[in-house]
Tab-separated table of C-alpha atoms in Angstrom:
chain	number	residue	atom	x	y	z
A	473	MET	CA	122.054	81.326	73.735
A	474	PHE	CA	124.815	78.787	73.175
A	475	HIS	CA	122.540	75.968	74.254
A	476	LEU	CA	119.833	77.088	71.808
A	477	LEU	CA	122.319	77.201	68.949
A	478	LEU	CA	123.621	73.775	69.926
A	479	LEU	CA	120.088	72.374	70.025
A	480	ALA	CA	119.301	73.904	66.615
A	481	ALA	CA	122.468	72.400	65.176
A	482	VAL	CA	121.586	68.963	66.559
A	483	VAL	CA	118.048	69.168	65.171
A	484	LEU	CA	119.285	70.341	61.768
A	485	GLY	CA	121.969	67.648	61.712
A	486	GLY	CA	119.415	65.002	62.623
A	487	TYR	CA	117.074	66.199	59.893
A	488	VAL	CA	119.828	66.108	57.257
A	489	PHE	CA	120.874	62.643	58.421
A	490	LEU	CA	117.316	61.289	58.236
A	491	THR	CA	116.579	62.749	54.811
A	492	GLN	CA	119.828	61.362	53.406
A	493	THR	CA	119.540	57.890	54.963
A	494	LEU	CA	116.256	56.619	56.358
A	495	PHE	CA	114.161	58.949	54.204
A	496	ARG	CA	116.387	59.167	51.137
A	497	ARG	CA	114.702	59.430	47.762
A	498	SER	CA	115.127	57.040	44.884
A	499	LYS	CA	114.470	57.429	41.186
A	500	CYS	CA	112.928	55.003	38.733
A	501	HIS	CA	115.127	54.552	35.676
A	502	GLY	CA	112.994	51.843	34.072
A	503	ASN	CA	112.073	52.643	30.516
A	504	ALA	CA	110.053	49.702	29.203
A	505	ALA	CA	107.695	50.688	26.396
A	506	VAL	CA	104.090	50.970	27.528
A	507	ALA	CA	102.577	52.804	24.581
A	508	GLY	CA	99.412	50.980	23.566
A	509	LYS	CA	99.407	48.875	26.724
A	510	THR	CA	96.595	48.887	29.275
A	511	VAL	CA	97.110	49.668	32.942
A	512	ILE	CA	94.682	49.469	35.865
A	513	ILE	CA	95.496	51.523	38.965
A	514	THR	CA	93.271	51.163	42.010
A	515	GLY	CA	92.917	54.391	43.928
A	516	GLY	CA	94.486	56.208	40.998
A	517	ASN	CA	92.719	59.492	41.683
A	518	THR	CA	95.040	60.778	44.396
A	519	GLY	CA	98.476	60.490	45.967
A	520	ILE	CA	100.841	57.805	44.742
A	521	GLY	CA	98.192	56.336	42.436
A	522	LYS	CA	97.672	59.627	40.644
A	523	ALA	CA	101.427	60.234	40.363
A	524	THR	CA	101.819	56.740	38.896
A	525	ALA	CA	98.969	57.308	36.456
A	526	LEU	CA	100.454	60.589	35.308
A	527	HIS	CA	103.848	59.029	34.567
A	528	LEU	CA	102.396	56.066	32.671
A	529	ALA	CA	99.976	58.277	30.710
A	530	ARG	CA	102.893	60.465	29.685
A	531	LYS	CA	104.591	57.349	28.299
A	532	GLY	CA	101.551	56.508	26.166
A	533	ALA	CA	99.788	53.824	28.219
A	534	ARG	CA	96.027	53.449	28.328
A	535	VAL	CA	95.370	54.151	31.991
A	536	ILE	CA	92.219	53.053	33.799
A	537	LEU	CA	91.591	54.672	37.166
A	538	ALA	CA	89.689	52.145	39.274
A	539	CYS	CA	88.204	54.316	42.004
A	540	ARG	CA	85.220	54.615	44.288
A	541	ASN	CA	84.702	58.372	43.927
A	542	ARG	CA	83.707	59.431	40.401
A	543	THR	CA	84.142	63.163	41.024
A	544	LYS	CA	87.706	62.805	42.322
A	545	ALA	CA	88.583	60.405	39.514
A	546	GLU	CA	87.272	62.730	36.807
A	547	THR	CA	89.155	65.643	38.363
A	548	ALA	CA	92.346	63.564	38.395
A	549	ILE	CA	91.818	62.569	34.755
A	550	ALA	CA	91.367	66.212	33.763
A	551	ASP	CA	94.583	67.131	35.589
A	552	ILE	CA	96.539	64.298	33.955
A	553	LYS	CA	95.201	65.120	30.495
A	554	GLN	CA	96.177	68.742	30.892
A	555	GLU	CA	99.687	67.902	32.069
A	556	THR	CA	100.471	65.050	29.668
A	557	GLY	CA	98.295	65.671	26.622
A	558	SER	CA	97.106	62.074	26.812
A	559	THR	CA	93.484	61.360	26.010
A	560	ASP	CA	93.660	57.627	26.692
A	561	LEU	CA	92.457	57.722	30.296
A	562	LEU	CA	89.304	56.159	31.646
A	563	TYR	CA	87.434	56.029	34.956
A	564	MET	CA	85.832	52.761	36.025
A	565	GLN	CA	83.919	52.512	39.279
A	566	LEU	CA	85.442	50.207	41.902
A	567	ASP	CA	84.701	49.993	45.604
A	568	LEU	CA	87.164	47.573	47.193
A	569	ALA	CA	84.986	47.456	50.301
A	570	SER	CA	82.375	45.557	48.283
A	571	LEU	CA	83.108	42.177	46.716
A	572	LYS	CA	80.064	42.718	44.512
A	573	SER	CA	81.630	45.921	43.197
A	574	VAL	CA	84.933	44.126	42.558
A	575	ARG	CA	83.130	41.434	40.553
A	576	CYS	CA	81.168	44.055	38.633
A	577	PHE	CA	84.353	45.952	37.801
A	578	ALA	CA	86.132	42.814	36.589
A	579	SER	CA	83.129	41.744	34.508
A	580	THR	CA	82.827	45.149	32.858
A	581	PHE	CA	86.554	45.357	32.210
A	582	LEU	CA	86.732	41.900	30.627
A	583	LYS	CA	83.810	42.739	28.353
A	584	THR	CA	85.067	46.142	27.227
A	585	GLU	CA	88.874	45.910	27.235
A	586	SER	CA	90.812	43.550	25.014
A	587	ARG	CA	94.049	43.453	26.977
A	588	LEU	CA	95.613	44.011	30.400
A	589	ASP	CA	99.338	44.487	30.808
A	590	LEU	CA	99.765	45.997	34.240
A	591	LEU	CA	97.654	45.788	37.384
A	592	ILE	CA	98.705	48.146	40.163
A	593	ASN	CA	96.996	47.368	43.478
A	594	ASN	CA	97.594	50.811	44.909
A	595	ALA	CA	94.539	51.706	47.021
A	596	GLY	CA	94.709	51.416	50.783
A	597	LEU	CA	93.436	52.978	53.963
A	598	VAL	CA	93.855	53.266	57.712
A	599	ALA	CA	90.451	53.212	59.383
A	600	ASP	CA	88.068	51.295	61.588
A	601	GLY	CA	84.773	49.774	60.551
A	602	ARG	CA	83.391	47.030	58.341
A	603	THR	CA	83.042	46.471	54.621
A	604	GLU	CA	79.754	45.849	52.846
A	605	ASP	CA	80.386	42.123	53.293
A	606	GLY	CA	81.109	42.400	57.019
A	607	PHE	CA	84.913	42.176	56.906
A	608	GLY	CA	87.207	44.467	58.875
A	609	ILE	CA	87.649	47.499	56.621
A	610	GLU	CA	91.455	47.353	56.471
A	611	PHE	CA	91.581	43.619	55.796
A	612	GLY	CA	88.717	43.916	53.307
A	613	VAL	CA	90.066	46.857	51.315
A	614	ASN	CA	93.833	46.495	51.644
A	615	HIS	CA	93.905	42.738	51.044
A	616	LEU	CA	90.703	40.902	50.208
A	617	GLY	CA	89.349	43.303	47.578
A	618	HIS	CA	92.687	43.331	45.775
A	619	PHE	CA	92.988	39.556	46.101
A	620	LEU	CA	89.656	39.037	44.340
A	621	LEU	CA	90.392	41.681	41.708
A	622	THR	CA	93.726	40.083	40.839
A	623	TYR	CA	92.211	36.591	40.816
A	624	LEU	CA	89.477	37.612	38.376
A	625	LEU	CA	91.877	39.386	36.000
A	626	LEU	CA	94.769	36.895	35.966
A	627	GLU	CA	93.775	35.117	32.762
A	628	ARG	CA	93.587	38.410	30.867
A	629	LEU	CA	97.031	39.336	32.192
A	630	LYS	CA	98.397	36.063	30.845
A	631	GLU	CA	96.988	36.454	27.345
A	632	ASP	CA	99.523	38.894	25.917
A	633	GLY	CA	102.467	37.722	28.030
A	634	GLY	CA	104.749	39.857	30.151
A	635	GLY	CA	102.003	41.201	32.396
A	636	ARG	CA	102.840	42.429	35.871
A	637	VAL	CA	101.001	42.799	39.195
A	638	VAL	CA	102.361	45.423	41.574
A	639	THR	CA	100.870	45.529	45.075
A	640	LEU	CA	101.581	48.341	47.499
A	641	SER	CA	102.542	47.047	50.911
A	642	SER	CA	104.326	48.923	53.691
A	643	MET	CA	107.160	48.588	56.154
A	644	ALA	CA	104.314	48.164	58.643
A	645	TYR	CA	104.200	44.483	57.642
A	646	ARG	CA	107.050	43.996	60.129
A	647	TRP	CA	104.604	44.437	62.994
A	648	GLY	CA	101.896	42.364	61.371
A	649	HIS	CA	100.429	39.111	62.663
A	650	ILE	CA	97.836	36.847	61.071
A	651	ASP	CA	95.558	34.645	63.153
A	652	LEU	CA	93.639	32.618	60.578
A	653	GLU	CA	91.365	31.000	63.164
A	654	ALA	CA	90.304	34.401	64.520
A	655	LEU	CA	89.851	35.648	60.952
A	656	ALA	CA	87.475	32.798	60.156
A	657	VAL	CA	85.359	33.600	63.205
A	658	ASN	CA	85.522	37.404	63.330
A	659	LYS	CA	86.087	38.265	59.636
A	660	HIS	CA	88.819	40.732	60.543
A	661	LEU	CA	92.460	40.832	61.620
A	662	GLY	CA	91.971	43.521	64.244
A	663	THR	CA	89.558	46.319	64.937
A	664	GLY	CA	88.802	48.974	67.526
A	665	ARG	CA	88.343	52.691	67.881
A	666	TYR	CA	91.765	53.425	69.386
A	667	SER	CA	94.697	54.399	67.151
A	668	TRP	CA	96.916	51.519	68.196
A	669	GLN	CA	94.133	49.039	67.440
A	670	PHE	CA	93.472	50.017	63.852
A	671	PHE	CA	97.168	50.651	63.251
A	672	GLN	CA	97.771	47.033	64.262
A	673	ALA	CA	95.008	45.986	61.862
A	674	TYR	CA	96.749	48.012	59.153
A	675	CYS	CA	100.053	46.242	59.862
A	676	ASN	CA	98.263	42.894	59.626
A	677	SER	CA	96.717	43.832	56.265
A	678	LYS	CA	100.134	44.861	54.916
A	679	LEU	CA	101.546	41.479	55.940
A	680	CYS	CA	98.691	39.957	53.930
A	681	ASN	CA	99.894	41.947	50.906
A	682	MET	CA	103.376	40.493	51.307
A	683	LEU	CA	102.194	36.908	51.661
A	684	PHE	CA	99.741	37.334	48.787
A	685	THR	CA	102.547	38.409	46.445
A	686	HIS	CA	104.788	35.610	47.698
A	687	GLU	CA	102.166	32.963	46.957
A	688	LEU	CA	101.019	34.580	43.707
A	689	ALA	CA	104.549	34.338	42.312
A	690	LYS	CA	104.561	30.604	42.966
A	691	ARG	CA	101.216	30.161	41.211
A	692	LEU	CA	102.398	32.206	38.217
A	693	LYS	CA	105.445	30.041	37.555
A	694	GLY	CA	105.375	28.807	33.993
A	695	SER	CA	103.536	31.904	32.786
A	696	LYS	CA	105.105	35.164	31.671
A	697	VAL	CA	103.278	37.164	34.333
A	698	THR	CA	105.289	38.416	37.299
A	699	CYS	CA	104.376	40.152	40.548
A	700	TYR	CA	106.023	42.395	43.095
A	701	SER	CA	105.172	44.028	46.410
A	702	VAL	CA	106.503	47.499	47.079
A	703	THR	CA	106.831	50.121	49.729
A	704	GLN	CA	107.461	53.770	49.058
A	705	VAL	CA	110.487	54.269	51.294
A	706	CYS	CA	113.844	52.773	52.142
A	707	LEU	CA	114.183	49.617	54.190
A	708	SER	CA	114.844	51.229	57.545
A	709	ALA	CA	112.102	53.838	57.410
A	710	PRO	CA	108.821	53.515	59.300
A	711	ALA	CA	105.513	52.734	57.716
A	712	GLY	CA	103.421	55.283	55.878
A	713	VAL	CA	106.157	57.735	54.998
A	714	VAL	CA	104.627	59.118	51.851
A	715	ARG	CA	102.343	62.141	52.095
A	716	THR	CA	99.089	60.746	50.692
A	717	GLU	CA	95.465	60.593	51.789
A	718	LEU	CA	96.041	57.249	53.514
A	719	SER	CA	95.083	58.790	56.856
A	720	ARG	CA	91.989	60.583	55.581
A	721	ASN	CA	89.779	58.279	57.690
A	722	VAL	CA	91.423	58.925	61.048
A	723	SER	CA	90.192	61.411	63.620
A	724	LEU	CA	91.024	65.117	63.654
A	725	TRP	CA	93.336	64.950	66.664
A	726	GLN	CA	95.284	62.126	65.070
A	727	LYS	CA	95.732	64.191	61.897
A	728	VAL	CA	96.981	67.107	64.018
A	729	PHE	CA	99.770	64.810	65.203
A	730	ILE	CA	100.453	63.101	61.863
A	731	GLU	CA	100.348	65.954	59.350
A	732	PRO	CA	103.164	68.223	60.677
A	733	ILE	CA	105.554	65.267	60.855
A	734	ALA	CA	104.483	64.124	57.389
A	735	ARG	CA	105.194	67.531	55.880
A	736	LEU	CA	108.600	67.716	57.509
A	737	LEU	CA	110.014	64.299	56.651
A	738	PHE	CA	107.741	62.293	54.419
A	739	LEU	CA	107.972	61.921	50.662
A	740	ASP	CA	105.621	63.656	48.260
A	741	PRO	CA	103.495	61.336	46.069
A	742	GLU	CA	105.715	61.718	42.993
A	743	ALA	CA	108.794	60.634	44.929
A	744	GLY	CA	106.763	57.954	46.686
A	745	ALA	CA	105.629	56.481	43.368
A	746	GLN	CA	109.147	55.750	42.129
A	747	THR	CA	109.368	52.175	43.416
A	748	THR	CA	105.943	51.355	41.991
A	749	LEU	CA	107.111	52.720	38.635
A	750	HIS	CA	110.354	50.770	38.919
A	751	CYS	CA	108.461	47.491	39.284
A	752	ALA	CA	106.156	48.482	36.437
A	753	LEU	CA	108.821	49.611	33.975
A	754	GLN	CA	112.202	48.140	34.854
A	755	GLU	CA	113.331	45.485	32.412
A	756	GLY	CA	115.174	42.403	33.657
A	757	ILE	CA	113.506	42.057	37.076
A	758	GLU	CA	111.350	39.106	36.031
A	759	PRO	CA	113.549	36.600	37.960
A	760	LEU	CA	112.701	38.602	41.099
A	761	SER	CA	108.979	37.885	40.861
A	762	GLY	CA	107.422	37.644	44.299
A	763	ARG	CA	110.062	39.848	45.897
A	764	TYR	CA	109.624	42.996	47.949
A	765	PHE	CA	111.000	46.288	46.611
A	766	SER	CA	111.872	49.511	48.381
A	767	CYS	CA	113.829	52.497	47.048
A	768	CYS	CA	113.744	50.897	43.577
A	769	ALA	CA	115.639	47.806	44.714
A	770	ALA	CA	114.763	44.319	45.918
A	771	GLN	CA	115.021	43.976	49.700
A	772	GLU	CA	115.283	41.101	52.121
A	773	VAL	CA	112.228	40.634	54.318
A	774	CYS	CA	111.384	39.149	57.688
A	775	THR	CA	110.864	35.388	57.742
A	776	TRP	CA	107.146	35.690	58.513
A	777	ALA	CA	106.628	37.661	55.290
A	778	ARG	CA	107.928	34.749	53.196
A	779	ASP	CA	106.419	31.862	55.119
A	780	ASP	CA	105.324	29.368	52.449
A	781	THR	CA	102.806	27.618	54.694
A	782	MET	CA	101.132	30.802	55.921
A	783	ALA	CA	101.065	32.274	52.421
A	784	ARG	CA	99.324	29.174	51.061
A	785	LYS	CA	96.841	29.065	53.943
A	786	LEU	CA	96.033	32.767	53.565
A	787	TRP	CA	95.397	32.216	49.850
A	788	ASP	CA	93.063	29.313	50.596
A	789	VAL	CA	91.178	31.286	53.262
A	790	SER	CA	90.926	34.301	50.959
A	791	GLU	CA	89.414	32.111	48.237
A	792	LYS	CA	86.780	30.866	50.656
A	793	LEU	CA	85.962	34.332	51.953
A	794	CYS	CA	85.523	35.546	48.371
A	795	GLY	CA	83.292	32.564	47.508
A	796	LEU	CA	85.794	31.151	45.023
A	797	SER	CA	86.024	27.703	46.598
């Protein structure tokens, strides 16, 4: 009996320690005015994206949910309207696994919307397979689709000044590796049906997010537009520690392993959205453009996530893959 009580005490103590340190919550205190401003959130129909949309709609922003699934987006809009009273929400179809869809979205947006103040590259997935254009699904959706979307909307972001681009990365970037020669030949940064294979591909795509933001900041110098990459947890926590639908594409047995742990330790979407909201709303962080934020604070990153040469080469390759050069 004593040993059971001792074990329970150790488990409870470990849980309290983790939730107060590695998994501690943070709160966005940014209060920049967004009433009358226009926001695009990719994947804004669920999880962190929906929580972000709800907060910004409550503050009076015009929120555009850029999503693949119309039914889920319209359900999310109805929920947000009911909770906030806002009527300035709009669904626009966007499939990041199709460069044609990304171009169509950007074209429609530029024709119908007069301004863009905040672009939140929120959507992401863990899965295996290929995009419509033949790219690895994680590289194509998590990086390349967002790269093209941002590229096509940059001039509109610059028009009113003070625009921001927030891209969701992950602590998984730490385990990422980018082989540009293999990418040029295979059109992916890792694939395979085993968990470790597409998790590695996910890590690689998250490193792309980091390098993209690093290079974008350099290219935005001289403009009033800034950019930030974010994760939803504190610096020492593992990747994917927000309870979202990120793992909706993995197999049933993998979910059986992931879900109980997620419910025990991982953040809910509202808590997970706080760093995104911080980078969207906090005044005075403009000098930190290009930096990586976690727990509502700028963090130092591994050297390979701020490699100027690799960031520039990835940008150039991404342009070619998108048919921009």
